[in-house]
Structures are given as C-alpha cells and as structure tokens.
Tab-separated table of C-alpha atoms and ligand atoms in Angstrom:
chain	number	residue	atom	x	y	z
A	601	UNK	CA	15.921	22.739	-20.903
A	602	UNK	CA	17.854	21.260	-17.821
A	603	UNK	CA	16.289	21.657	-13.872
A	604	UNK	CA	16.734	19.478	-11.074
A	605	UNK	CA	13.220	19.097	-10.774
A	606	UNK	CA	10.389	19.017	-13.736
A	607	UNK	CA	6.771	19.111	-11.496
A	608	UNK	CA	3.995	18.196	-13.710
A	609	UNK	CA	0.774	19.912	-12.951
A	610	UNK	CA	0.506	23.605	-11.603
A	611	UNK	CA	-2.375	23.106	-9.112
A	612	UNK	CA	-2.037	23.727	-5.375
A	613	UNK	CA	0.765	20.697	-4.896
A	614	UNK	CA	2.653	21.846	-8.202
A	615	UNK	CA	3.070	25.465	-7.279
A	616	UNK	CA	3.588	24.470	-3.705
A	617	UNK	CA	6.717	22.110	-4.063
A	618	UNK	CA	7.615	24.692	-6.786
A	619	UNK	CA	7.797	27.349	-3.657
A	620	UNK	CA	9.829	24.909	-1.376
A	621	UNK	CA	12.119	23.870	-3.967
A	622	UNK	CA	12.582	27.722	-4.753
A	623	UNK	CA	13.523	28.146	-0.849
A	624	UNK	CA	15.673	25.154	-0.698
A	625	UNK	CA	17.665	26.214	-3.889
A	626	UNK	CA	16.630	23.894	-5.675
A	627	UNK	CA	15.305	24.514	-9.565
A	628	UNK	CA	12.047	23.572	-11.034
A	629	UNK	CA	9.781	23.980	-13.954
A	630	UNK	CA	6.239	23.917	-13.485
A	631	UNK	CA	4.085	22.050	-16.414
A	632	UNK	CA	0.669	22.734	-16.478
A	633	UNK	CA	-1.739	21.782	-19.278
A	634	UNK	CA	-4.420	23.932	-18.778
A	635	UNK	CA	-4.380	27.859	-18.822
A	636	UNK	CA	-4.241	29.766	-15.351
A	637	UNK	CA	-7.427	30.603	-15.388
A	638	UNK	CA	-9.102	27.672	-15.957
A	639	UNK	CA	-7.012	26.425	-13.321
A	640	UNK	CA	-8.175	29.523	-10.880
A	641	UNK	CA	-11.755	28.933	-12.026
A	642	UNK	CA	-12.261	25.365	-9.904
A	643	UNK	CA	-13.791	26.167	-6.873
A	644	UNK	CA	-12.599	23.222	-4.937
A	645	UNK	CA	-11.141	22.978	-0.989
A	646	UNK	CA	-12.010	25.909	1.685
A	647	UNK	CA	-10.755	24.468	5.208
A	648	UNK	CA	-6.675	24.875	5.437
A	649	UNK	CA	-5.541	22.935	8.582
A	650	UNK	CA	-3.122	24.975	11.118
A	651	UNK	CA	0.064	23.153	9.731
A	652	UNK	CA	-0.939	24.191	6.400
A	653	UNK	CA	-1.249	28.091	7.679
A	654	UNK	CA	1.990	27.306	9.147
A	655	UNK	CA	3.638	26.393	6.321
A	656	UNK	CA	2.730	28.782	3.922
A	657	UNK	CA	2.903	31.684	6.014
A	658	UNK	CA	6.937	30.411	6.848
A	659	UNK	CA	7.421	30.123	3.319
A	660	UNK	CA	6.920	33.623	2.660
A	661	UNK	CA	2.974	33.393	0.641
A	662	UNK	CA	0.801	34.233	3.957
A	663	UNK	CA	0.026	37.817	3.672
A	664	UNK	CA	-2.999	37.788	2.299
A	665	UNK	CA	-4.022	34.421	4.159
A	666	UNK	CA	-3.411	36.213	7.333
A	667	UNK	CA	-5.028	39.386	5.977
A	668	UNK	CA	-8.547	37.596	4.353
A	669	UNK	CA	-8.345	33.778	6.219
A	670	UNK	CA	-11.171	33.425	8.632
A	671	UNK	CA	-9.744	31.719	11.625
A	672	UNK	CA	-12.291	29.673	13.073
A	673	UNK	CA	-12.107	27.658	16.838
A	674	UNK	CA	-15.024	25.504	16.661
A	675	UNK	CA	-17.477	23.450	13.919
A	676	UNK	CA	-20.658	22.802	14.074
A	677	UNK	CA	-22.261	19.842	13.793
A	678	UNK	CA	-25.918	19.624	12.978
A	679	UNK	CA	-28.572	16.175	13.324
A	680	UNK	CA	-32.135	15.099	14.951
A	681	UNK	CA	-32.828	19.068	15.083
A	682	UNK	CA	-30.215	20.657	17.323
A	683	UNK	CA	-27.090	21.860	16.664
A	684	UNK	CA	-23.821	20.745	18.789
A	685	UNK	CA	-20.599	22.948	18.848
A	686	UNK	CA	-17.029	20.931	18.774
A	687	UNK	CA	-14.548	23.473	20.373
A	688	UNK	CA	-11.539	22.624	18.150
A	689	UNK	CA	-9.898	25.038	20.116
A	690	UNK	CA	-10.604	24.180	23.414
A	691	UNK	CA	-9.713	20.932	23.025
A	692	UNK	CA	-6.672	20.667	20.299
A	693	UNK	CA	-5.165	24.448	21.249
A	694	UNK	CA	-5.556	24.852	17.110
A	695	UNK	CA	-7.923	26.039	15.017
A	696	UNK	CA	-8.675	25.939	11.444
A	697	UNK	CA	-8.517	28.768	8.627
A	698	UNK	CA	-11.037	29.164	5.864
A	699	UNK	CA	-9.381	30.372	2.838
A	700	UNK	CA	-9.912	29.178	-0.667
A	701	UNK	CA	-8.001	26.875	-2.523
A	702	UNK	CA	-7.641	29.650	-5.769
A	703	UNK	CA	-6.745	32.034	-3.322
A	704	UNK	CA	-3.943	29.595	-2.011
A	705	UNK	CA	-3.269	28.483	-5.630
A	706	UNK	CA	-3.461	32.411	-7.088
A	707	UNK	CA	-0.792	33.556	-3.929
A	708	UNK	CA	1.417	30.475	-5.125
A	709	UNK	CA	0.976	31.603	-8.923
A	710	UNK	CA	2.010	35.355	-7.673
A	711	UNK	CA	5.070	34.498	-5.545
A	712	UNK	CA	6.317	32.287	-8.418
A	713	UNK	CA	6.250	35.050	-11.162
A	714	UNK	CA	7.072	37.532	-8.920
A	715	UNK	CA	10.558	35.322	-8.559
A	716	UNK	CA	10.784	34.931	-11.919
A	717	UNK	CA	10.012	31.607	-11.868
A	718	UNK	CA	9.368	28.878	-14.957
A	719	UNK	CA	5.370	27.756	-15.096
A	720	UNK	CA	4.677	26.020	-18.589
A	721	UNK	CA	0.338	26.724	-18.860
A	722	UNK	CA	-1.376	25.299	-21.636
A	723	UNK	CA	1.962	22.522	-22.291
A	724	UNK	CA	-0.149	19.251	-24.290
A	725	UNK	CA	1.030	15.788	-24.178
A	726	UNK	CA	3.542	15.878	-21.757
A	727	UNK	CA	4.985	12.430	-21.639
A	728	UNK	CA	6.984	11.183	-19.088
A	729	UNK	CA	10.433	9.087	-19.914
A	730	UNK	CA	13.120	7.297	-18.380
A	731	UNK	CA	12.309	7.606	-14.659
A	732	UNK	CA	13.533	4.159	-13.776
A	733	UNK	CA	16.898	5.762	-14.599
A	734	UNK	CA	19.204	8.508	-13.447
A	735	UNK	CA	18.383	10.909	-15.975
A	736	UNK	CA	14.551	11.058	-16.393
A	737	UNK	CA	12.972	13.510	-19.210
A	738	UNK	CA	9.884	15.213	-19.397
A	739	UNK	CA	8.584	15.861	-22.645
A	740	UNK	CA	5.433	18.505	-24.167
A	741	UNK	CA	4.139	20.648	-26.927
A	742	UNK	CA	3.559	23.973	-26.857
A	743	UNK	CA	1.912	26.003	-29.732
A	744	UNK	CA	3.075	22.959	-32.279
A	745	UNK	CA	6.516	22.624	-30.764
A	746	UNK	CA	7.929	20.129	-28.974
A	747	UNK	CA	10.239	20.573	-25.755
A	748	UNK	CA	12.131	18.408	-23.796
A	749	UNK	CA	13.326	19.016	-19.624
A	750	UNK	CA	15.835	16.927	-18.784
A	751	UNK	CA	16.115	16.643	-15.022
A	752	UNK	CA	17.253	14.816	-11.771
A	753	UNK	CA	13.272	13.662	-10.659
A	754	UNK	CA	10.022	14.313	-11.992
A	755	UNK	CA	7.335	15.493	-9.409
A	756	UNK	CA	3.846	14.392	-10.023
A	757	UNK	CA	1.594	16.752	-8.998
A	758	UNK	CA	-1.328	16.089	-12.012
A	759	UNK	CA	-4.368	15.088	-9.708
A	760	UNK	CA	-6.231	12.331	-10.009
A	761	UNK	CA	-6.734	11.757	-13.928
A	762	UNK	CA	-3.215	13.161	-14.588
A	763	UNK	CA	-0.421	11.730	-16.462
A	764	UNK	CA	2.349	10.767	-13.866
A	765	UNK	CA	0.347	7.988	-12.186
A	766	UNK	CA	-0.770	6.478	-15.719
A	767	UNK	CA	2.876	6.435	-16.480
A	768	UNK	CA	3.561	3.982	-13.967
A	769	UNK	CA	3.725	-0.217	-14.970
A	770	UNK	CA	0.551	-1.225	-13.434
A	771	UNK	CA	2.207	-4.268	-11.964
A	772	UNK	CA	4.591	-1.449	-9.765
A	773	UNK	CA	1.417	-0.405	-8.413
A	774	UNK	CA	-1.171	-1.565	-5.843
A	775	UNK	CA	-4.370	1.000	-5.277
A	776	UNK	CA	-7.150	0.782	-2.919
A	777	UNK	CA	-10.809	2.064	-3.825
A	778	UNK	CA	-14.116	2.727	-1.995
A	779	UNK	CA	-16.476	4.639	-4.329
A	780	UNK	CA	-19.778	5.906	-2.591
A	781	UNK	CA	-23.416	5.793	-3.458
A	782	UNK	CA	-24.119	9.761	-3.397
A	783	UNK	CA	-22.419	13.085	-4.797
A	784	UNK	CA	-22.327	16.127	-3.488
A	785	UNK	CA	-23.862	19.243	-4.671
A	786	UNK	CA	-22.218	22.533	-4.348
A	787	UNK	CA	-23.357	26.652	-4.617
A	788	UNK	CA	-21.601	29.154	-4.280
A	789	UNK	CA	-23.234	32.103	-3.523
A	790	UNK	CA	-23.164	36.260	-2.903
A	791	UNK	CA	-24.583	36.169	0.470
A	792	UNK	CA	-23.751	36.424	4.518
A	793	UNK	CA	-22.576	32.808	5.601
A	794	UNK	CA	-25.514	31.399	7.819
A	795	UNK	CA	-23.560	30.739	10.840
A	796	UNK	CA	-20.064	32.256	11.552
A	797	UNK	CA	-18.598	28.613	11.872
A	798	UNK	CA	-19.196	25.555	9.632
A	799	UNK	CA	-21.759	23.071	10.225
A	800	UNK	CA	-22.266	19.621	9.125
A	801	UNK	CA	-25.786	18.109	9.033
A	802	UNK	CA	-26.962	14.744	8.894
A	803	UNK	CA	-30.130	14.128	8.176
A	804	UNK	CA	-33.025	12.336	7.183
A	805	UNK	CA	-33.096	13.379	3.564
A	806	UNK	CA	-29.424	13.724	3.644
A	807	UNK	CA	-25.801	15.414	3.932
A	808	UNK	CA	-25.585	19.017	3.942
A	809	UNK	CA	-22.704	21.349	4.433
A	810	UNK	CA	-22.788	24.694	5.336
A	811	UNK	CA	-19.741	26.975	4.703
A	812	UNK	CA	-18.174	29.982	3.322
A	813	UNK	CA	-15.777	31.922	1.081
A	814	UNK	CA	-15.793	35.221	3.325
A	815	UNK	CA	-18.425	37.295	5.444
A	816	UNK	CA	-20.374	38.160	2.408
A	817	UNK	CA	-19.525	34.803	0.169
A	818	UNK	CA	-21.347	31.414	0.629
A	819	UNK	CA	-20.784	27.853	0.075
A	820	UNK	CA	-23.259	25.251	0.569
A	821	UNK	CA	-23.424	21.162	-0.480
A	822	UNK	CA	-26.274	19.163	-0.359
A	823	UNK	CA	-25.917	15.081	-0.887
A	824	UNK	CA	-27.201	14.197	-3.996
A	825	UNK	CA	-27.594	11.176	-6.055
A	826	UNK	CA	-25.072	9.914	-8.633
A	827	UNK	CA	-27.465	10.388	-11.539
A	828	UNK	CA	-28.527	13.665	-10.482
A	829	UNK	CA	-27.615	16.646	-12.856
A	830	UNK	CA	-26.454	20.216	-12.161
A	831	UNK	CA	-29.103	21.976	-14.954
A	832	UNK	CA	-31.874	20.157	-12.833
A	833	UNK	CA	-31.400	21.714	-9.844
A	834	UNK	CA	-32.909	25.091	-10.034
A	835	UNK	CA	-31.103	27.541	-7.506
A	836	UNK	CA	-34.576	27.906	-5.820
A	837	UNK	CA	-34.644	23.701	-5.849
A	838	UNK	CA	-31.454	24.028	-3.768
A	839	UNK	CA	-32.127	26.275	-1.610
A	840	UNK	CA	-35.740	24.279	-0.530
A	841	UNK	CA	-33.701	21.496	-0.361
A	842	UNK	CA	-30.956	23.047	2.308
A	843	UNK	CA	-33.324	24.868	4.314
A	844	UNK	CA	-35.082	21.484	4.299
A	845	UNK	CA	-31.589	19.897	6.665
A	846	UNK	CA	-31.028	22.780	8.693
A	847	UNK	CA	-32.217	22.741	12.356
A	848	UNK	CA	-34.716	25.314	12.625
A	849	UNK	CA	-32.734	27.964	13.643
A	850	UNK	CA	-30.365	28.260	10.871
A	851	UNK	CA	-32.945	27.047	8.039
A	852	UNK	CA	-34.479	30.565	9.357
A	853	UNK	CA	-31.678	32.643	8.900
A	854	UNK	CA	-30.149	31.447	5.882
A	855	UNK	CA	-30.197	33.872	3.719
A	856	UNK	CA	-30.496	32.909	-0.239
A	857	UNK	CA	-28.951	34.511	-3.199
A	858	UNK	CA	-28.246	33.670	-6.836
A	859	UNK	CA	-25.676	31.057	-7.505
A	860	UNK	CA	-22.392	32.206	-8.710
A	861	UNK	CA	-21.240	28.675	-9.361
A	862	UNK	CA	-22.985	25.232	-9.312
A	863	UNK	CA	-20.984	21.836	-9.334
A	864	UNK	CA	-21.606	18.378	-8.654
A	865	UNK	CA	-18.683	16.197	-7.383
A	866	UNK	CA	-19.156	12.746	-6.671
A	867	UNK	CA	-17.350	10.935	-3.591
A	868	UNK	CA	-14.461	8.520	-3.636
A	869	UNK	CA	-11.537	7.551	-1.240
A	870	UNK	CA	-8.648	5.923	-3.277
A	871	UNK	CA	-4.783	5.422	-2.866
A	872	UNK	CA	-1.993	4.080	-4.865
A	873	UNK	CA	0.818	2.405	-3.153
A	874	UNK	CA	4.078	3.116	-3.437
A	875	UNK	CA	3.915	7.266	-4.417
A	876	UNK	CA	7.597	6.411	-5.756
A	877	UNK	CA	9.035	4.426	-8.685
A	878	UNK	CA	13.169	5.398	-9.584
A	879	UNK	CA	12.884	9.407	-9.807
A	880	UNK	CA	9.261	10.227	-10.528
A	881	UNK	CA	7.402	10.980	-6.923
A	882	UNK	CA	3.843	10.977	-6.802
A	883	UNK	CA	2.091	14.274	-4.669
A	884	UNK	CA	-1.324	15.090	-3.670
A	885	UNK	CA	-4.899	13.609	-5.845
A	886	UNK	CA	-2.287	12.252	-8.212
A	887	UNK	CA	-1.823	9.479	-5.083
A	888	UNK	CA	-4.909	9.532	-3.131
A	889	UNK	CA	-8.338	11.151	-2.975
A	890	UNK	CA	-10.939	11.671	0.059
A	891	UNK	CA	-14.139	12.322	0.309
A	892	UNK	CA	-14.355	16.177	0.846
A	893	UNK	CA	-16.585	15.194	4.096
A	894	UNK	CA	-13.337	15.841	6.305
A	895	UNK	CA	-11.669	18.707	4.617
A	896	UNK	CA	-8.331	16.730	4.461
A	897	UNK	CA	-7.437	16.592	0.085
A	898	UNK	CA	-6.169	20.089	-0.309
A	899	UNK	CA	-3.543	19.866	3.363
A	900	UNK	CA	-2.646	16.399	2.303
A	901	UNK	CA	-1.264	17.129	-0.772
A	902	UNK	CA	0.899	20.055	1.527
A	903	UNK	CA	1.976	17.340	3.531
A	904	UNK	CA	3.137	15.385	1.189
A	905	UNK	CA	5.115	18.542	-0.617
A	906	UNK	CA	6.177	18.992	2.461
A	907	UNK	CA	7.807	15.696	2.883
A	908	UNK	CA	9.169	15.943	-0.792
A	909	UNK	CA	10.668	19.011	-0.857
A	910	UNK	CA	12.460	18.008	2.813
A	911	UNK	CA	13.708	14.759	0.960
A	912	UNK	CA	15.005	16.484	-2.139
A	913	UNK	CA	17.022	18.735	0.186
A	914	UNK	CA	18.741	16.175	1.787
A	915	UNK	CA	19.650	14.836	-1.486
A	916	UNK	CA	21.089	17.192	-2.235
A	917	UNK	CA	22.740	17.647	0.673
A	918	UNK	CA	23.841	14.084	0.400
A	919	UNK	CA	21.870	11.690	1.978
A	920	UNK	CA	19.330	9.287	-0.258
A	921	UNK	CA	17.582	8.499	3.304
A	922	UNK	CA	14.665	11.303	2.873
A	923	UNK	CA	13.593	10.262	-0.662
A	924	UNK	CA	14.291	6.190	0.254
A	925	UNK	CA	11.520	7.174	2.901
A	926	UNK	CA	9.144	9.397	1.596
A	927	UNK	CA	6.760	6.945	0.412
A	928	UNK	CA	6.325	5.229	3.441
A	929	UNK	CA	6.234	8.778	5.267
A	930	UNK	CA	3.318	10.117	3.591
A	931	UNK	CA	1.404	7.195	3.560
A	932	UNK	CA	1.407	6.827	7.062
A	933	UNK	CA	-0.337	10.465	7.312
A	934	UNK	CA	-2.362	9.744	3.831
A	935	UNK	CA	-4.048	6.228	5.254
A	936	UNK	CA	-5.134	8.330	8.943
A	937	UNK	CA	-6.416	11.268	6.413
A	938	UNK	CA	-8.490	8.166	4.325
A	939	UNK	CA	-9.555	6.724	7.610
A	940	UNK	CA	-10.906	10.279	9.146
A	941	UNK	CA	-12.678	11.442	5.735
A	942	UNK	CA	-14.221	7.635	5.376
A	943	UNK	CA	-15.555	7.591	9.004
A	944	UNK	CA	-16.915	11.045	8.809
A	945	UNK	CA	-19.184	10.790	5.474
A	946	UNK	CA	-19.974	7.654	6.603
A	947	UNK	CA	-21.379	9.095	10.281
A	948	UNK	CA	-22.661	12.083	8.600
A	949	UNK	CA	-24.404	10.433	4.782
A	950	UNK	CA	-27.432	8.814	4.048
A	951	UNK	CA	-26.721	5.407	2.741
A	952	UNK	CA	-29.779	4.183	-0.105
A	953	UNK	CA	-31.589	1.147	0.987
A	954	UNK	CA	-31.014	1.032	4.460
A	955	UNK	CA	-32.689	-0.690	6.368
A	956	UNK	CA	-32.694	1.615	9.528
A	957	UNK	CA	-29.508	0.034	10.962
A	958	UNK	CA	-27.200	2.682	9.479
A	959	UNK	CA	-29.441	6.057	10.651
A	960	UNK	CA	-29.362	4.236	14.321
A	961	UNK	CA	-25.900	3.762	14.868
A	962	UNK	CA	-25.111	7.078	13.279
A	963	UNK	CA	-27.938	8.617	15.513
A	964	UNK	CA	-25.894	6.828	18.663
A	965	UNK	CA	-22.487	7.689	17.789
A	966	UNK	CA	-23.886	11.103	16.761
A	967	UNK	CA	-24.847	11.860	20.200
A	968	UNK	CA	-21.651	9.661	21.795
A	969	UNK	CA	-19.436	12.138	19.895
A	970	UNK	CA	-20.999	15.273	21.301
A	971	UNK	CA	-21.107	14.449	24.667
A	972	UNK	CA	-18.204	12.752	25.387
A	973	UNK	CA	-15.225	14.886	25.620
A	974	UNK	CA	-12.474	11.652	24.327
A	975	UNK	CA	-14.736	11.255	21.556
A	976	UNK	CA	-15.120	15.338	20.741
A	977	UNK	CA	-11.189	15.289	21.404
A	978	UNK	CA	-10.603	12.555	18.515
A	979	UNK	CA	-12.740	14.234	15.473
A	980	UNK	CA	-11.218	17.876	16.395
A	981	UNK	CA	-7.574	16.399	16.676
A	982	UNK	CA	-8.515	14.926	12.792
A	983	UNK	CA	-10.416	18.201	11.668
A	984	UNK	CA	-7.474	20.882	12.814
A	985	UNK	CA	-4.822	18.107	11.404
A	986	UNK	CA	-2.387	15.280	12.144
A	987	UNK	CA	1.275	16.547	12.932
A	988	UNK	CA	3.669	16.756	9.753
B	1372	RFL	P1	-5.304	19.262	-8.529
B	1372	RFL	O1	-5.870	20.424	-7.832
B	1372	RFL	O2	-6.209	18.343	-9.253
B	1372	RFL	O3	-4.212	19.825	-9.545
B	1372	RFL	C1	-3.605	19.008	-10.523
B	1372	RFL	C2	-3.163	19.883	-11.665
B	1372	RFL	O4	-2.520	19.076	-12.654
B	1372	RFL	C3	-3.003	19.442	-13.939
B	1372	RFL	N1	-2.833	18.289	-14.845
B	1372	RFL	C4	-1.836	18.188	-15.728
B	1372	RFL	N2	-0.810	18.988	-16.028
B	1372	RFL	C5	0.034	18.581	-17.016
B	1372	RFL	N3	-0.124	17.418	-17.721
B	1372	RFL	C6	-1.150	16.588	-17.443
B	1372	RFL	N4	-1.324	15.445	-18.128
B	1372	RFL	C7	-2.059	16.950	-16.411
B	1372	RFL	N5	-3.166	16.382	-15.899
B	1372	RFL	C8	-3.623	17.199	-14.942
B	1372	RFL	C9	-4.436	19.845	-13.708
B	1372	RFL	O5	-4.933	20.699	-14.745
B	1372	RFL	C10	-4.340	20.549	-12.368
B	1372	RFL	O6	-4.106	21.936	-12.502
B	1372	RFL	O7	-4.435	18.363	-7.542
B	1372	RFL	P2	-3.486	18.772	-6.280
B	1372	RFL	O8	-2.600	19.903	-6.663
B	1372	RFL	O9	-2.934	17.501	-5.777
B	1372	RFL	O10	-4.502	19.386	-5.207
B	1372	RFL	C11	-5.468	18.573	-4.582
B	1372	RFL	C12	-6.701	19.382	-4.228
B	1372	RFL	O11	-7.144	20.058	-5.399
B	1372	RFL	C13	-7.838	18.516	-3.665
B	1372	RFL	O12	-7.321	17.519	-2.821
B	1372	RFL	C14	-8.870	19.347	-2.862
B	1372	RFL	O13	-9.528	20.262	-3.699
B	1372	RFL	C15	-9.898	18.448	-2.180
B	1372	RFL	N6	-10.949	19.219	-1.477
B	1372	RFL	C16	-10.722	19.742	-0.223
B	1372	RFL	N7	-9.506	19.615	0.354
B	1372	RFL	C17	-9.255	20.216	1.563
B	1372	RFL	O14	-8.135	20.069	2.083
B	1372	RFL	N8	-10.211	20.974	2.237
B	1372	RFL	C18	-11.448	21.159	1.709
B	1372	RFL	O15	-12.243	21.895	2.292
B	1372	RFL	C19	-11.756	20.509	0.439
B	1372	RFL	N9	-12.962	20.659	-0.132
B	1372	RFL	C20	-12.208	19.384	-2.070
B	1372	RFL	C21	-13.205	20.112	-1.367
B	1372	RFL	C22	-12.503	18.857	-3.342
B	1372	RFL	C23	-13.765	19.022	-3.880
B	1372	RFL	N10	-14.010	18.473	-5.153
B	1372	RFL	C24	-14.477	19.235	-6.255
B	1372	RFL	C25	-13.514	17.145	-5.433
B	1372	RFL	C26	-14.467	20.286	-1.905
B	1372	RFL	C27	-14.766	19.718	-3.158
B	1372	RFL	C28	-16.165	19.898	-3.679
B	1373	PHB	C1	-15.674	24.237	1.309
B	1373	PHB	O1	-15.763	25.329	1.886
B	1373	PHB	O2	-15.670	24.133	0.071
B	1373	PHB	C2	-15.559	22.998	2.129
B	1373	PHB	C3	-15.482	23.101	3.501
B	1373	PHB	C4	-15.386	21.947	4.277
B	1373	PHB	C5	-15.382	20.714	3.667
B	1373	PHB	C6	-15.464	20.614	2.291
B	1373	PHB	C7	-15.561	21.767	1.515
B	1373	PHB	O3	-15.319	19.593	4.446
C-alpha cells in the first residue's frame, strides 16, 4: 500500500489528523492495534475546550456534539466547606463543553467510514522503518499476514506506551518526568450529576472530582493511593468516601447508583522533546501526558493535530517551514498545558507526609484564587484553553 501519510494508532489524535488530512486532500491510513471497541470501551477525557468544539464542529463531525455536549460557563471549586463558582464565562467570554472522549472518538470513527476511509483495527507488530529517510515504511500483521505502507511521514498517534516514541534512538530524545504520590479513582455511574457544573474539591482526606457524562450519567474521582486496588473499593466504599469531600450541600444531594465502570489511573506529567525525528511526528500521549486534574490531555493532542495537519498542508503546498516548526510550535502550548495541570493537582491534592506546610499554602492560595478576580481570570483562561 502507498499513502502520503501512515498514522499509527486510531484513538482520538489518530482519527483526528485522519479527518484533517481527509479535508486537506491529503491520504492516510489509520493503524490501530486494538479492535474498535475496545478502543470505544476506555472511558477516559470529558471536558473539550472551546477551540476543540471549534475545530471539530468546522471540520464537519459536530452534530451530535452540538446536539448532546453540555455547554457549561462556570466550575466549581470546592475546599474548607464552601463551595466557590469561577465564571469561565464571565471572565474568558468562553466556555467549556462536556462531551466524552468515545463520543468524540465514535463521531471520528463514523465520519471516517462514512468517507470510505482506510482504518487498520486489530493490525499486530507494526514496526516502524526508515523515517530518517525520504521514504519511511510502516510495517504490520494482520490475521498472519504481513503488510507494508509505504509513505511520505509516519504520524504517531499510539499514546503513551505506543510504538512510535519507542522507535526513536534514545540519544535523539530528551523527556521530562514528575510522577505523583496518589491515583485517582473513577465511577461512572446511572444517575443525575450532583451539581449542573463540575466541581473540584480539596480536602482533608483528599481530591475529589465531581462530573458527568449527561443529565442522567455520572462521573466521579476520588484520590487514592498508588497501592490501592479497584476490587477493594466496594461501590458503597466509594460513595462514603465522596460524600465524605463534598461540602455539605452537595454530599446531601448526591445521589448514588450502581457503578457502570470502575478504574483507577494513576497521575503523571511527562514530555519528550523534540515530537519530530526525519518524517515520523509525534501527536498527543505519544509526546506528553498530564495529570487529568486540568482537563488539558484529550485538547492537547487536537492541538497538536491541529498543528500537524496545517504543516503537512503546506508541504504539500511547498513550503518545509510548517513541519521545520511544528515541534517547537506544540511544545510551546504542551509545556503551558504541563504547567496548568501540575499547578492545579498540586493546589487541589493531598500530598502524604506533610507536614502541614502544603494544606496551608493551598488553603491561602485557595482562597487568593477565589477572591481575586486576576487570579480567577488566570485558572479560567487555562481551564477554557490557550489559543491554537
Ligand atoms: P490514546 O487515547 O492513548 O490513543 C492511542 C491509540 O494508539 C493505540 N496504540 C497502537 N496502535 C498501533 N500500534 C501500536 N503499537 C499501538 N500502541 C498503542 C492505542 O490502542 C490507542 O487506541 O492517545 P491520544 O489519541 O493521544 O489521546 C489522548 C487522550 O486519550 C488523553 O490525553 C486523555 O484521555 C486525557 N484525559 C483527559 N483529557 C482531556 O482533555 N480532558 C479530560 O477531561 C480528561 N480526563 C483523561 C481524563 C485521562 C484519564 N486517564 C484514564 C488517564 C481522565 C482520565 C481518568
Ligand atoms: C471527566 O469527566 O472524566 C473529567 C472531567 C474533568 C477532568 C478530568 C476528567 O479534569
């Protein structure tokens, strides 16, 4: 097989660029090794910043985001026993737009057949070769057979423990790493959200998150420890322990259910420097991961698509500049993403063994943040997302 462009992974950045390149004229194949519904099945991201709306909606995949999304203005934040509204609105003139990252993913999935576009599920061992040359070639099996795509660049789009980054001489690479001391506990549930908004609550016993699929679907997280395990937690367990960080008013009204899905996740930023070597281009987890704490891993990796599939364009269009630059243009959005998400969970977690330092100063910027207007300004400018 020949395309311009061979994107390895079909997740939300794979099937994305796949859609850009598609508008742009450019051709693709997707490679995906897992089947598309294991790859619907991860319940993962379910804040999409206004640029990603944007975006998708231009691109022709919005419908049902417009339709379903739940546009919200404001977040909640939650600590010592109150609860503080941040009007993103109000301050930014954007909002935010809950809609789940399958949903995003499945709309992708549906625009690309619908075109009768090339997605390879279930393709093992695909290897990638030559991308320090002109003529880089993906290789996989599929049902005992081996195929080769010979292309112009090789998109990697594989998350974090895929294949493209691996492929890379560790020498050509320089990566940054803070791992933290908790995980986070997710439910999702069949019940009424407990506030219409999101909150995030800091407290004494720990993180929680409280947010939502839809008006009659639930998702929670509660900080947990690294060494905790999902069987342990009965549902009951979880919902003690959530009630238990809620200021009084919303502990009260949460309403509990059966779990539909329970997950732990732990919490790590990373990011690998440069996200291009010859033609392969690194997209998305594959080049950095955040904390979930800020909401920011499922719009960067549309940034960064967004940045690729511009730079691809021009190339073919003539000029070299967009791909010469695209490293250097999505790290300057990935680092302020990193630096948001690693402020937030560290404002909003408890840290083990501290002393009482830690829950102070959060306590003080806590209250700093809510009631001063340059300080509400800078987290909702973050939250509703940096310009790309
Ligand atoms: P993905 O989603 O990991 O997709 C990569 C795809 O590549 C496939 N793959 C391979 N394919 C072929 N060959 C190989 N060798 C391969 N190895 C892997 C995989 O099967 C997969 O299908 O990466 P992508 O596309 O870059 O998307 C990134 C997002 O998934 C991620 O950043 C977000 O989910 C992060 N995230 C959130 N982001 C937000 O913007 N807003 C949120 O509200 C939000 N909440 C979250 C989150 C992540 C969470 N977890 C579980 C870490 C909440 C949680 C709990
Ligand atoms: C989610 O709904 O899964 C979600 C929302 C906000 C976050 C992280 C996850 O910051």
């Amino acid at each position: 097989m020949r395309v311009q462009v061979a994107i390895v992974g079909g997740g939300p950045a794979g099937h994305l660029l796949g859609q850009l390149l598609y508008k742009a004229g450019i051709d693709a194949v997707v490679l995906e090794q897992r089947s598309q519904d294991y790859v619907l099945g991860r319940i993962r991201a379910g804040v999409l910043e206004q640029g990603t709306t944007d975006l998708l909606t231009e691109i022709g995949v919005g419908a049902r985001l417009q339709r379903e999304g739940l546009v919200h203005g404001g977040v909640g934040l939650g600590f010592a026993g109150s609860h503080h509204r941040i009007d993103l609105h109000g301050l930014t003139g954007k909002n935010v737009t809950v809609y789940g990252q399958t949903e995003v993913t499945r709309d992708l999935m549906d625009a690309r057949s619908g075109a009768g576009l090339g997605t390879v599920y279930e393709a093992e061992n695909v290897t990638l070769h030559d991308f320090d040359t002109a003529h880089p070639r993906v290789t996989y099996t599929k049902d005992g057979t081996t195929f080769e795509v010979h292309c112009d660049f090789i998109a990697g789009c594989d998350g974090y423990h895929g294949v493209s980054r691996a492929s890379v001489p560790a020498d050509a690479l320089r990566t940054y790493e803070r791992v933290y001391p908790f995980g986070w506990l997710g439910v999702l549930s069949e019940t009424p959200p407990v506030s219409e908004e999101l909150i995030y609550a800091n407290h004494e016993r720990g993180f929680a998150l409280c947010s939502m699929r839809s008006h009659t679907r639930s998702r929670y997280y509660v900080q947990c420890s690294l060494d905790d395990k999902v069987e342990k937690w009965s549902d009951d367990a979880f919902w003690d322990e959530l009630r238990s960080r809620l200021a009084p008013e919303f502990a009260e009204a949460l309403v509990t259910g059966p779990s539909i899905e329970k997950s732990m996740a732990p919490l790590r930023s990373f990011v690998a420097e440069p996200m291009r070597f010859g033609r392969l281009f690194l997209a998305g987890d594959a080049a950095h991961i955040v904390p979930p704490t800020g909401a920011k891993g499922l719009n960067l990796a549309v940034s960064d698509v967004r940045y690729l599939s511009r730079a691809l364009a021009e190339f073919y269009g003539g000029s070299e500049a967009g791909i010469n630059n695209y490293s250097d243009t999505c790290l300057r959005r990935v680092w302020k993403a990193v630096r948001f998400s690693w402020w937030f969970t560290s404002l909003m977690h408890k840290f083990p063994d501290d002393s009482g330092f830690g829950p102070k100063t959060q306590a003080a910027e806590l209250d700093y943040l809510v009631h001063s207007q340059a300080a509400s300004t800078a987290l909702a400018e973050n939250y509703v997302g940096l310009p790309f």
